[in-house]
PDB file of C-alpha atoms and ligand atoms in Angstrom:
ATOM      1  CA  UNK A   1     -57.051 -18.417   1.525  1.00 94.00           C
ATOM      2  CA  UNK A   2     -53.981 -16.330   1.933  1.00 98.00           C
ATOM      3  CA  UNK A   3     -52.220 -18.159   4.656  1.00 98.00           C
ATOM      4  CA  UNK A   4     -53.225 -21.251   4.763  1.00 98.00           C
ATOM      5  CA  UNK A   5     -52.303 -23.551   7.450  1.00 98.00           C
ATOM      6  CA  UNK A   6     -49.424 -21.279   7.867  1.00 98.00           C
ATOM      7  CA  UNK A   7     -48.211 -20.872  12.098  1.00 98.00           C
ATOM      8  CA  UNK A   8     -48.561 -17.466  12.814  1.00 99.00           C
ATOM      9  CA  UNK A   9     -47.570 -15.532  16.014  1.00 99.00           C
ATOM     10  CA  UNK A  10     -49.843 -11.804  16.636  1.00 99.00           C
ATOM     11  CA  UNK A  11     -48.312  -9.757  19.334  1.00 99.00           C
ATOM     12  CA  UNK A  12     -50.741  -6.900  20.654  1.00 98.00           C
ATOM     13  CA  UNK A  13     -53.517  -8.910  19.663  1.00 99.00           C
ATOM     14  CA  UNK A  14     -55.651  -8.314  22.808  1.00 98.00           C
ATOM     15  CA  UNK A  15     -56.555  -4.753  20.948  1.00 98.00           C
ATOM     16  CA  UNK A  16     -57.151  -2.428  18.006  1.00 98.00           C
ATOM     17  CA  UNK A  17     -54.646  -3.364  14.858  1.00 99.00           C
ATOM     18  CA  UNK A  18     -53.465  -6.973  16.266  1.00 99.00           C
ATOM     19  CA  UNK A  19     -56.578  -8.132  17.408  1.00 99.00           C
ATOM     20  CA  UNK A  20     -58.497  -7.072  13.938  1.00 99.00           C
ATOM     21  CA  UNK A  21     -55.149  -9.007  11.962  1.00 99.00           C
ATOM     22  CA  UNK A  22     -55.229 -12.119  14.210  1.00 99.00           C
ATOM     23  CA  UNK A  23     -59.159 -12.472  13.030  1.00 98.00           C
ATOM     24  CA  UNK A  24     -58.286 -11.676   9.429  1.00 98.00           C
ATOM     25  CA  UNK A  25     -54.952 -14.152   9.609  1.00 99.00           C
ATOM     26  CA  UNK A  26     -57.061 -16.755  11.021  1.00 98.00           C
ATOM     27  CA  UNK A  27     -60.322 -16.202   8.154  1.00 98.00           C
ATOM     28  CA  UNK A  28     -57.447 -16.631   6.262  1.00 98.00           C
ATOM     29  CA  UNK A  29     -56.476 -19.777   7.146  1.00 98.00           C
ATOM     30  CA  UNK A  30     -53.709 -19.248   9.233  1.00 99.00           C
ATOM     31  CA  UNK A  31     -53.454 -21.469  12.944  1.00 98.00           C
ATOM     32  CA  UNK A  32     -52.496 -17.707  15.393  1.00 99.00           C
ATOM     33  CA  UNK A  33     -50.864 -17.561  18.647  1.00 99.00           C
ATOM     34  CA  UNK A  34     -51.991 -14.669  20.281  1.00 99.00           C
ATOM     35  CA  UNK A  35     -50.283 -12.627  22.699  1.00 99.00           C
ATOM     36  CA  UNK A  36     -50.456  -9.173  24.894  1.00 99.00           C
ATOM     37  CA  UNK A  37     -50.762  -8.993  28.535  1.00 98.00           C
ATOM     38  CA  UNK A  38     -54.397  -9.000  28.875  1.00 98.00           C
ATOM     39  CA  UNK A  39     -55.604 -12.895  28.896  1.00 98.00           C
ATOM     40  CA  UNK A  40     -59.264 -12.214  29.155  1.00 98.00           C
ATOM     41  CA  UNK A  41     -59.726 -10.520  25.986  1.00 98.00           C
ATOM     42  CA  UNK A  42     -56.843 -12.920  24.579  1.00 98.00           C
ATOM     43  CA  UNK A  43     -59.286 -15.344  25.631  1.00 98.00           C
ATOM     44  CA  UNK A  44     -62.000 -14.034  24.363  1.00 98.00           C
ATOM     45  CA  UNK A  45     -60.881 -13.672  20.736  1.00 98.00           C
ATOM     46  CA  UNK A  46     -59.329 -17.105  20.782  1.00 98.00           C
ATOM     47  CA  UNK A  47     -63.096 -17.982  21.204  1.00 98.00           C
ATOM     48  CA  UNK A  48     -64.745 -16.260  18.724  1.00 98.00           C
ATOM     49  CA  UNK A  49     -61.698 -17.368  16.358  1.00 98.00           C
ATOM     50  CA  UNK A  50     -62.217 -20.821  16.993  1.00 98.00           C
ATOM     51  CA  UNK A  51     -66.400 -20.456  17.120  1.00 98.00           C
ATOM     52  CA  UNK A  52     -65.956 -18.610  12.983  1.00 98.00           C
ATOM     53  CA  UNK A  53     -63.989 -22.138  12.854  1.00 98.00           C
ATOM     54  CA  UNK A  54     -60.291 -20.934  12.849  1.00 98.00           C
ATOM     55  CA  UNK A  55     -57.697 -22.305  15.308  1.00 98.00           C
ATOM     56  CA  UNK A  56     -56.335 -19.849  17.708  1.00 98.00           C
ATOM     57  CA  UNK A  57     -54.336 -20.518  20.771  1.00 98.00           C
ATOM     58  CA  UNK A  58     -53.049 -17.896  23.419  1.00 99.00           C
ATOM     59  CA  UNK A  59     -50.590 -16.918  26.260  1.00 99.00           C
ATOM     60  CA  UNK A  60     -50.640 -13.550  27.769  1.00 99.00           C
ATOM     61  CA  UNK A  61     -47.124 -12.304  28.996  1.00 99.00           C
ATOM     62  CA  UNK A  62     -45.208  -8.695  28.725  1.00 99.00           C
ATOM     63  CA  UNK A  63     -43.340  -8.736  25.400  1.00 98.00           C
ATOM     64  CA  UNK A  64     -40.417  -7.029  27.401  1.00 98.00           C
ATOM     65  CA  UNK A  65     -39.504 -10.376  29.190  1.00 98.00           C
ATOM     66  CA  UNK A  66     -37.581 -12.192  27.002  1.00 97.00           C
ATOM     67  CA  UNK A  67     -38.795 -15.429  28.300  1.00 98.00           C
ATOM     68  CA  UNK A  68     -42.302 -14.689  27.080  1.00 99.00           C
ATOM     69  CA  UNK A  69     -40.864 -14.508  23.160  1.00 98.00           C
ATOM     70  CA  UNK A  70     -39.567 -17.733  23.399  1.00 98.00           C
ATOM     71  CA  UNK A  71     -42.536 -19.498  24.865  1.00 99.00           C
ATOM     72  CA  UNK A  72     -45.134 -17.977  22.808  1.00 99.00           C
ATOM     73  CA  UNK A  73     -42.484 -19.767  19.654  1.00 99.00           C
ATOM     74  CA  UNK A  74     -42.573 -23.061  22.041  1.00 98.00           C
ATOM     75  CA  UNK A  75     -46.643 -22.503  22.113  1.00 98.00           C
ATOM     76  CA  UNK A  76     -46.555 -21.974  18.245  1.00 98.00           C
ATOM     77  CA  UNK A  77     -44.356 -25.132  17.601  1.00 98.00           C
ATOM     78  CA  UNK A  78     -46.271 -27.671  20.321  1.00 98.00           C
ATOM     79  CA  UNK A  79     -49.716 -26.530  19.617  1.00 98.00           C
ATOM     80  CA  UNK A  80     -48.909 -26.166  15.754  1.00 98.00           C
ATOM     81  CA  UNK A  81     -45.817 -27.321  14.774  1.00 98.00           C
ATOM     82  CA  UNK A  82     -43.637 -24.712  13.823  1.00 98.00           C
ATOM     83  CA  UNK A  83     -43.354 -21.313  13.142  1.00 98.00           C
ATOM     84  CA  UNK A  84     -44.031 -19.691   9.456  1.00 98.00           C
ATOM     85  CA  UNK A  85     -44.742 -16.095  10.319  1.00 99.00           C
ATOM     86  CA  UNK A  86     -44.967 -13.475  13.472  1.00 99.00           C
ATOM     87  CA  UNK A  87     -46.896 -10.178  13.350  1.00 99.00           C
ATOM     88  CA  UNK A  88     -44.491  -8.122  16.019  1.00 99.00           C
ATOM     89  CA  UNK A  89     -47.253  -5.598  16.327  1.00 98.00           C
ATOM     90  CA  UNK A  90     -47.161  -4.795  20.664  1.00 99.00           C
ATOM     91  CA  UNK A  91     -46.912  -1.189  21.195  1.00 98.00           C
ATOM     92  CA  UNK A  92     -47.333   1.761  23.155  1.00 98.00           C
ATOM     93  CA  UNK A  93     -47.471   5.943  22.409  1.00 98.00           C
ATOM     94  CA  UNK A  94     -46.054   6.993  26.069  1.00 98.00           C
ATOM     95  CA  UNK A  95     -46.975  10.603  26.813  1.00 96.00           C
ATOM     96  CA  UNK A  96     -46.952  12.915  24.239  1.00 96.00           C
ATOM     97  CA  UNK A  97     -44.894  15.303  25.415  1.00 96.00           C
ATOM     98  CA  UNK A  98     -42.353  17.969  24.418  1.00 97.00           C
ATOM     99  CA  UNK A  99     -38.961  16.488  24.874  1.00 97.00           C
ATOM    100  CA  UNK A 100     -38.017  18.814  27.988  1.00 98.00           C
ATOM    101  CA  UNK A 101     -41.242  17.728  29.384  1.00 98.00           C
ATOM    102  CA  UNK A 102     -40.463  14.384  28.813  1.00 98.00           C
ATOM    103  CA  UNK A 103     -39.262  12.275  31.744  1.00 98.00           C
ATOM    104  CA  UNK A 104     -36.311   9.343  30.988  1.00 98.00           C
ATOM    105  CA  UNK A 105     -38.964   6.685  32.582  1.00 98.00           C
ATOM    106  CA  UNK A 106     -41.152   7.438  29.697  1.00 98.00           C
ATOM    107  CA  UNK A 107     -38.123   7.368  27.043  1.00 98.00           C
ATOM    108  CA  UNK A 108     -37.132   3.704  28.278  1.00 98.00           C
ATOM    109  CA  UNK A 109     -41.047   2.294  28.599  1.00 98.00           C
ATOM    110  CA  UNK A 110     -41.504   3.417  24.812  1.00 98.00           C
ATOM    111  CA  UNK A 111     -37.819   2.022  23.577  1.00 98.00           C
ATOM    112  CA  UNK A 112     -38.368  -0.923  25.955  1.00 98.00           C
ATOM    113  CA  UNK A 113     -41.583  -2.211  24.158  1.00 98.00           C
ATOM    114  CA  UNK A 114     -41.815  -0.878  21.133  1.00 98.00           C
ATOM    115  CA  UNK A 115     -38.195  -1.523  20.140  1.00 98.00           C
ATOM    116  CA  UNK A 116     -36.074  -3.970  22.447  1.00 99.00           C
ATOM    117  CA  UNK A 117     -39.007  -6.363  22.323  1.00 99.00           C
ATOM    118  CA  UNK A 118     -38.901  -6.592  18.925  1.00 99.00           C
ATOM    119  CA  UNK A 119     -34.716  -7.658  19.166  1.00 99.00           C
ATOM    120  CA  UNK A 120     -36.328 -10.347  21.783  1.00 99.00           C
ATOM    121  CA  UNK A 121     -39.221 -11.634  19.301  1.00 99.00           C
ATOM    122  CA  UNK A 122     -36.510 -11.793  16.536  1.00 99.00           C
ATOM    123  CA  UNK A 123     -34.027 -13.771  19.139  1.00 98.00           C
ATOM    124  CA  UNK A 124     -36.776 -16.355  19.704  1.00 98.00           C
ATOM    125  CA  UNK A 125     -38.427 -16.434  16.125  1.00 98.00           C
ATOM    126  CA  UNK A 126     -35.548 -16.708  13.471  1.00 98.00           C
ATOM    127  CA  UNK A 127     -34.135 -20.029  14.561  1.00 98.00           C
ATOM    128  CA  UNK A 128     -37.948 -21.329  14.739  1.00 98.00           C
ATOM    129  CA  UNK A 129     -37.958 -20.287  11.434  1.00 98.00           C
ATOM    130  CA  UNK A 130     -34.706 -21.250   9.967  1.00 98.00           C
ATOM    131  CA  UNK A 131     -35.442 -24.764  11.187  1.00 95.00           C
ATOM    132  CA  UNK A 132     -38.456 -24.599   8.689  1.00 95.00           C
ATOM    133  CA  UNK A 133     -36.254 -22.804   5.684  1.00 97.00           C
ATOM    134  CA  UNK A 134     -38.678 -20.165   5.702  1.00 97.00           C
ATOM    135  CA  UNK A 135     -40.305 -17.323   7.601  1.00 98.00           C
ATOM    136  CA  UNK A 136     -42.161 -14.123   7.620  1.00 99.00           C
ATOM    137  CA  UNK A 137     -41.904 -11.351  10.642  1.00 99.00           C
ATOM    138  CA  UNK A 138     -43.422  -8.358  10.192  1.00 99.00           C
ATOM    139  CA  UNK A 139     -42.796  -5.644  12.598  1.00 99.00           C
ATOM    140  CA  UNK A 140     -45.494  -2.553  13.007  1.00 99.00           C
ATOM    141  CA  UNK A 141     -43.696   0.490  13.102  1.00 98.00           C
ATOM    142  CA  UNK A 142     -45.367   3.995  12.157  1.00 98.00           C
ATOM    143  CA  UNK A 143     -45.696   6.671   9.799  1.00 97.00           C
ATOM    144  CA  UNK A 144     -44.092   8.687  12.781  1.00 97.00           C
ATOM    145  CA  UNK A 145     -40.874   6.588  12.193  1.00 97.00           C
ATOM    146  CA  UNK A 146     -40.547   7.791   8.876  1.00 95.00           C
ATOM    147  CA  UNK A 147     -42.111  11.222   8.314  1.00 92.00           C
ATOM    148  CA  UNK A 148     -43.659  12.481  11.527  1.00 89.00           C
ATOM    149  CA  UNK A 149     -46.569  14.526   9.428  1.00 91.00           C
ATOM    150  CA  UNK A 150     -47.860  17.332  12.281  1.00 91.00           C
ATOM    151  CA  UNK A 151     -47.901  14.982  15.163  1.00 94.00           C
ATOM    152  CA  UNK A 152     -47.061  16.753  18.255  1.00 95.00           C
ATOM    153  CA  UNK A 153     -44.970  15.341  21.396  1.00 97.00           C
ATOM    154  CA  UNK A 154     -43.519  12.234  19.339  1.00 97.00           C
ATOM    155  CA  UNK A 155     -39.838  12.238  20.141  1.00 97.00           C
ATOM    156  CA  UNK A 156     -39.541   8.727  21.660  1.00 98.00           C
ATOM    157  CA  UNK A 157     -42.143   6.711  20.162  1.00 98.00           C
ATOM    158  CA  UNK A 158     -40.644   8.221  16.618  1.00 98.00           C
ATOM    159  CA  UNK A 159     -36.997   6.849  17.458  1.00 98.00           C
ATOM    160  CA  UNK A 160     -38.404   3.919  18.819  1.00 98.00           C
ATOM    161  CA  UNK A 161     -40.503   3.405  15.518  1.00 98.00           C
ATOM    162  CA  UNK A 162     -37.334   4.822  13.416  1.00 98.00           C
ATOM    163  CA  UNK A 163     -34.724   2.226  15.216  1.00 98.00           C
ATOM    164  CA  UNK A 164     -37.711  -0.774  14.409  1.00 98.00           C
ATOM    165  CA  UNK A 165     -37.747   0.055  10.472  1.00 98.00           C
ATOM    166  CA  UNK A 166     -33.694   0.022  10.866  1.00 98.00           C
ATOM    167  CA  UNK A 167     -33.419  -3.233  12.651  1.00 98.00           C
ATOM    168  CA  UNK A 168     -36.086  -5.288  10.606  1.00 98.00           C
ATOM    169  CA  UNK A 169     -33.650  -3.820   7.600  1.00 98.00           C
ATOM    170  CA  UNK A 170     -30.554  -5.386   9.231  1.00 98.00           C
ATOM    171  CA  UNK A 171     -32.734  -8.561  10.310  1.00 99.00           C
ATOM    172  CA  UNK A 172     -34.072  -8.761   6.976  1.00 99.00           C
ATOM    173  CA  UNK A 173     -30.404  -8.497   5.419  1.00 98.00           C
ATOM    174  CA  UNK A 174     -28.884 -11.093   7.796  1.00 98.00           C
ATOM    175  CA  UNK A 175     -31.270 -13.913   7.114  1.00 98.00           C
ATOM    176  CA  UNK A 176     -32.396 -13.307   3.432  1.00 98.00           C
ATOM    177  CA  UNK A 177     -30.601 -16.352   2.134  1.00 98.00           C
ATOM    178  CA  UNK A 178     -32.068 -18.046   4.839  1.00 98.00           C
ATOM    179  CA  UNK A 179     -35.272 -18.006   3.251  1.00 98.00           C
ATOM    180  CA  UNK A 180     -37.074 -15.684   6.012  1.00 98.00           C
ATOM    181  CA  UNK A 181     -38.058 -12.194   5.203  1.00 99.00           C
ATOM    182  CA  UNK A 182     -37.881  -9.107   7.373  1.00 99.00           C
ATOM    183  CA  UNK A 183     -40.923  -6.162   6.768  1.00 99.00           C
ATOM    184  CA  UNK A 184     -41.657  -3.307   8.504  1.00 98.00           C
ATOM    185  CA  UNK A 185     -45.523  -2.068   8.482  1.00 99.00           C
ATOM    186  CA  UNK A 186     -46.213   1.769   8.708  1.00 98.00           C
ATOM    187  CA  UNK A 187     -50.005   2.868   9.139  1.00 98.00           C
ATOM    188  CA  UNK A 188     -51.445   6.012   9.505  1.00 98.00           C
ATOM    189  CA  UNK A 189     -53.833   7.007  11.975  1.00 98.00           C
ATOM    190  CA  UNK A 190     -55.856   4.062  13.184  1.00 98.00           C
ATOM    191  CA  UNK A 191     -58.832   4.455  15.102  1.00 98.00           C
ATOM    192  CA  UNK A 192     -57.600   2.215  18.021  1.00 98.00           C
ATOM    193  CA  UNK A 193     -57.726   2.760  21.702  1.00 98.00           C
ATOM    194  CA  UNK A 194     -54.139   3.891  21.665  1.00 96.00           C
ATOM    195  CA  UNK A 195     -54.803   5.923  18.338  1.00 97.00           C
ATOM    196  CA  UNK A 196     -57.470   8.262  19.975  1.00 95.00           C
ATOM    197  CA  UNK A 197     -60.692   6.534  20.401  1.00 97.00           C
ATOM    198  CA  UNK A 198     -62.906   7.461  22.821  1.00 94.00           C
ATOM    199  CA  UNK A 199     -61.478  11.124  22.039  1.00 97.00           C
ATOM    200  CA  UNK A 200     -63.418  12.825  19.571  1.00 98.00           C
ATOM    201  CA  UNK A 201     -60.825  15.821  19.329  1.00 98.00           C
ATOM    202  CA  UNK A 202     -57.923  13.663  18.801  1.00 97.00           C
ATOM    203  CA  UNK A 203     -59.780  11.575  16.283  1.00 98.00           C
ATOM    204  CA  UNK A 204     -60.507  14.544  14.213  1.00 98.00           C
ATOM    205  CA  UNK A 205     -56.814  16.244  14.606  1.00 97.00           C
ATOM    206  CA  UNK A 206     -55.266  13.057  13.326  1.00 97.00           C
ATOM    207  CA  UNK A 207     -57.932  13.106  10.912  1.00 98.00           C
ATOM    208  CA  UNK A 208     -57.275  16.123   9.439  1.00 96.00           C
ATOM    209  CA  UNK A 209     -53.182  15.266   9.379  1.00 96.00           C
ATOM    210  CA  UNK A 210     -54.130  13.153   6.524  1.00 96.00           C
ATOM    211  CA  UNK A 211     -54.798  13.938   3.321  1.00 95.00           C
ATOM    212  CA  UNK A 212     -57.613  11.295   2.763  1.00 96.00           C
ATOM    213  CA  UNK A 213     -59.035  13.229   6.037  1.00 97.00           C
ATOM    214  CA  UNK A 214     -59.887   9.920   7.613  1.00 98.00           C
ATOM    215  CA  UNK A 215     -58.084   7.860   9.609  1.00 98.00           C
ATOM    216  CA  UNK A 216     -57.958   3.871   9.199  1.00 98.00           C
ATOM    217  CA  UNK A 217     -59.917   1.318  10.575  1.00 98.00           C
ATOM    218  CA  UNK A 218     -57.656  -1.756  12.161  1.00 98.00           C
ATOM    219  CA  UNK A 219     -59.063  -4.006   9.488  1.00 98.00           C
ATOM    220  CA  UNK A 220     -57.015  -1.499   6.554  1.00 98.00           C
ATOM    221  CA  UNK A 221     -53.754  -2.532   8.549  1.00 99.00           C
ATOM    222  CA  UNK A 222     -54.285  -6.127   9.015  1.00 99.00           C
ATOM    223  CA  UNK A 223     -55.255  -6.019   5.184  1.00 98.00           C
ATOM    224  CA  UNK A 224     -51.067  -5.127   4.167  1.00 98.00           C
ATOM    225  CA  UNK A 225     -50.076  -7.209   7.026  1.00 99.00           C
ATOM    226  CA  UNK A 226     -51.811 -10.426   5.541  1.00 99.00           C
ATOM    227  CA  UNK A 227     -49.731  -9.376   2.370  1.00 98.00           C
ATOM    228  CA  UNK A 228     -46.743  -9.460   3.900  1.00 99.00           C
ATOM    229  CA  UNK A 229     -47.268 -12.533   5.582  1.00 99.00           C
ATOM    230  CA  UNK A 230     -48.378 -14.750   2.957  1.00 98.00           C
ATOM    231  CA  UNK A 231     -46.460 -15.870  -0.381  1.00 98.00           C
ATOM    232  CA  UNK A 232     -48.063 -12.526  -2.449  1.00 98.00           C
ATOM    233  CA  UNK A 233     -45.170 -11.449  -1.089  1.00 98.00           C
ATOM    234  CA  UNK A 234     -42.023 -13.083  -1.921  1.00 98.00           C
ATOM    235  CA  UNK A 235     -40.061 -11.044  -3.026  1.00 98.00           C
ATOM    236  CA  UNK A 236     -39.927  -8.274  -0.412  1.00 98.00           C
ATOM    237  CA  UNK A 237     -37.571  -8.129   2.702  1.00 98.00           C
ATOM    238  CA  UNK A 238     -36.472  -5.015   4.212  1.00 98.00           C
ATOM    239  CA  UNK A 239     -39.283  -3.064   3.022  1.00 98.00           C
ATOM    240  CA  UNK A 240     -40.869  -0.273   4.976  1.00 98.00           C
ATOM    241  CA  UNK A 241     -44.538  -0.743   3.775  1.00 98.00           C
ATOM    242  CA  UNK A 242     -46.472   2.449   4.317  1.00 98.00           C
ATOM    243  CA  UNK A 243     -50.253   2.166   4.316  1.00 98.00           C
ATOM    244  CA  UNK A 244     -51.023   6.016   5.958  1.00 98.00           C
ATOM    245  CA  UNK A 245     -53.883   7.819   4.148  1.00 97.00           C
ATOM    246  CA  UNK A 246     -50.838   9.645   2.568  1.00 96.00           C
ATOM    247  CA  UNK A 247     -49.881  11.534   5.775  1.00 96.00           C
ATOM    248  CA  UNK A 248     -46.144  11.027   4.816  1.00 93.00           C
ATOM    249  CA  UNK A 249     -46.177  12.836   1.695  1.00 86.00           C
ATOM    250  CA  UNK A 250     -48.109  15.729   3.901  1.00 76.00           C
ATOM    251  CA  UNK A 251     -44.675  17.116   4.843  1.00 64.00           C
ATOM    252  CA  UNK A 252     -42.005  15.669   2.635  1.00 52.00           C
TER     253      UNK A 252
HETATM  254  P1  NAP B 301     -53.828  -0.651  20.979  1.00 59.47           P
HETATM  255  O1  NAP B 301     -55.220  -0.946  20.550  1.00 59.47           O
HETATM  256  O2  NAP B 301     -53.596   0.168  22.185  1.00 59.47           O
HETATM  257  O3  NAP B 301     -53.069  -2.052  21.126  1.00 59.47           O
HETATM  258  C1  NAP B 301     -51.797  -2.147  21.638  1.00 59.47           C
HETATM  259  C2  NAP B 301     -51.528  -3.616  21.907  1.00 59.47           C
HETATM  260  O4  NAP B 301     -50.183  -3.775  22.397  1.00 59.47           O
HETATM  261  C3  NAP B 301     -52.468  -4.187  22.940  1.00 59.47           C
HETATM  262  O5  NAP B 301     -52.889  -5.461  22.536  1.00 59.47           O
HETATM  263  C4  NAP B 301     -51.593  -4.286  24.177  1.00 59.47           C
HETATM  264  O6  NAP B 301     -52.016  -5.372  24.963  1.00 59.47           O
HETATM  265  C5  NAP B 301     -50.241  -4.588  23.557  1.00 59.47           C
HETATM  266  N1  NAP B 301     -49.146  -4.245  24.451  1.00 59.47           N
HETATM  267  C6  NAP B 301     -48.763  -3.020  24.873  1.00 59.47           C
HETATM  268  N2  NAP B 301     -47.734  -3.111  25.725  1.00 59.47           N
HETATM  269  C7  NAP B 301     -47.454  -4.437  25.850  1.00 59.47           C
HETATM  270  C8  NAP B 301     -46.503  -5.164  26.586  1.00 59.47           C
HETATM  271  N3  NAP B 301     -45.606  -4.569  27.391  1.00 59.47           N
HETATM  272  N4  NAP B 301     -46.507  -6.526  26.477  1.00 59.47           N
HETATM  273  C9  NAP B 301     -47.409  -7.153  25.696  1.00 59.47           C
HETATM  274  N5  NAP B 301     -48.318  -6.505  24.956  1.00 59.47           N
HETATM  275  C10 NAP B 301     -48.351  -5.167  25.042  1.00 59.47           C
HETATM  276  O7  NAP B 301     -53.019   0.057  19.835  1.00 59.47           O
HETATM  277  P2  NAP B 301     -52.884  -0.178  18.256  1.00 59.47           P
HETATM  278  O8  NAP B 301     -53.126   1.139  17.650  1.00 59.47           O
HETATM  279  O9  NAP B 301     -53.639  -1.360  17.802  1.00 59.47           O
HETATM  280  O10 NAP B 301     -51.311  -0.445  18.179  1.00 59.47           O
HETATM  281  C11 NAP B 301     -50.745  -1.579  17.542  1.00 59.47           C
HETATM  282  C12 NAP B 301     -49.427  -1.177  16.928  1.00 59.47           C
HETATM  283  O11 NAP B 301     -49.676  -0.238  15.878  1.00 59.47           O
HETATM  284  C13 NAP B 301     -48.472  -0.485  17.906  1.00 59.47           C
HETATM  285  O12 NAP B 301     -47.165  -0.938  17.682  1.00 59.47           O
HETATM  286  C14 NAP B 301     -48.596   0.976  17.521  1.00 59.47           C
HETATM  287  O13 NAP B 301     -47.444   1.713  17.851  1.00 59.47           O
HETATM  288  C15 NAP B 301     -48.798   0.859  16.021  1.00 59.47           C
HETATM  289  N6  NAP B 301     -49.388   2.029  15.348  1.00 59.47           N
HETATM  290  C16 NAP B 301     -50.625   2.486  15.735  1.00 59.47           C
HETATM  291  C17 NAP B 301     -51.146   3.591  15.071  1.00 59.47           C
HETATM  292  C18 NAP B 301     -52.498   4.163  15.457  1.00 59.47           C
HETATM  293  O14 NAP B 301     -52.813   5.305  15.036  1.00 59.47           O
HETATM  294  N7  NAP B 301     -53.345   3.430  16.200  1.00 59.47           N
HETATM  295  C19 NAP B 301     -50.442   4.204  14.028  1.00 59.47           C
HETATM  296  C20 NAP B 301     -49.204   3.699  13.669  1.00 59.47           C
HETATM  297  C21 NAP B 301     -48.688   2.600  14.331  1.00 59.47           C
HETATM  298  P3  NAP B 301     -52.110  -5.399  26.556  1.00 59.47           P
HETATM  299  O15 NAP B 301     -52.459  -4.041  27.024  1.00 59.47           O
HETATM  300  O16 NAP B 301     -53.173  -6.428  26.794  1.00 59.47           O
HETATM  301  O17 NAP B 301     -50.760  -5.862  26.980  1.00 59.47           O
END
């Protein structure tokens, strides 16, 4: 067991990457909070965690309202007792668009929850945390944020995604001696309903941007974030962990 017993937050966990990690955390050993703004399927994962035997509690909120950080911590500490780790994984593409086809609304959705939610998570988790002497956060940021690697119409979701892998970096700096680390995940292509399924065209574009010519299932994702939550990894903060078929290298 990876994470055993450890109190572990899942953000985005009504879908794709989070909901695959918050199964995987919990088979693992780890009690999750799960949130996203979608309670029914929150719900219904909480079940099937807790039917496999795991412990699993949720709270469905918008992870732009910085009241809904804190409480999911609050839900984490009463239902648990604490806080050892948070998967920051919420996130959205936007349109894909050109940037002079681009409107501002969809510039300050993608910032809004891809990147100032993660400065409210961090607000609510680190003194959670520091009260223990010890935390993991893991933020999922993209390939895009590094090395964009042929995909089209990616101008705000790849400075949101940049600025995350920059601020867990600063995070992870700040609170180091604190005993709580600060990662950054980067996948590839994930088959996901945000990462093109249902769209057999964009599945096989993205495909092809990779040189393993697949793209990832959720579970390859969870997989490095389990890593980063557990004690395997101790001695990493600040690290931008890539896990993307390769597709960074494509254009470097
Ligand atoms: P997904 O299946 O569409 O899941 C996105 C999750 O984010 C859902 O659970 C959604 O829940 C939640 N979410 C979105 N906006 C939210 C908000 N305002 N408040 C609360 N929750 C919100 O997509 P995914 O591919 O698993 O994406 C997970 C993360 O991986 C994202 O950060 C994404 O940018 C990143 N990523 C994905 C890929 C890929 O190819 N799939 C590649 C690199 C990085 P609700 O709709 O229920 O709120």
């Amino acid at each position: 067991m990876e994470l055993e017993n450890k109190i572990i937050i899942v953000t985005g966990a009504s879908s794709g990457i989070g909901a695959a990690a918050a199964k995987l955390f919990a088979s693992e050993g780890a009690n999750v909070v799960l949130g996203a703004r979608r309670s029914t399927e929150l719900e219904v994962l909480a079940d099937a965690i807790s039917r496999a035997g795991g412990r699993a509690m949720y709270l469905a909120g918008d992870v732009k309202d910085e009241g809904y950080a804190g409480a999911l911590v609050d839900l984490a500490t009463k239902a648990f007792g604490g806080l050892d780790g948070a998967f920051n994984n919420a996130g959205i593409v936007g349109e894909m668009q050109p940037v002079p086809d681009m409107s501002i609304g969809n510039w300050t959705d993608v910032i809004s929850v891809n990147l100032t939610a993660a400065f409210l998570a961090a607000k609510a988790q680190v003194p959670a945390m520091k009260a223990r002497g010890q935390g993991s956060i893991v933020f999922t940021a993209s390939f895009v944020g590094f090395s964009n690697g042929g995909m089209p119409g990616m101008g705000a979701y790849a400075a949101s995604k940049a600025g995350l892998i920059g601020f867990a970096q600063s995070l992870a700096s700040d609170h180091a001696a604190e005993g709580i680390r600060v990662n950054a995940l980067l996948p590839g292509g994930t088959i996901t309903p945000s990462g093109g399924e249902g769209n057999p065209a964009a599945l096989e574009f993205i495909a092809g941007l990779h040189p393993m010519k697949r793209m990832a299932a959720p579970a390859e994702i969870a997989q490095a974030a389990v890593f980063l939550l557990s004690d395997r990894s101790s001695f990493m903060t600040g690290s931008p962990m890539i896990v993307d078929g390769g597709i960074s290298v494509r254009l470097a």
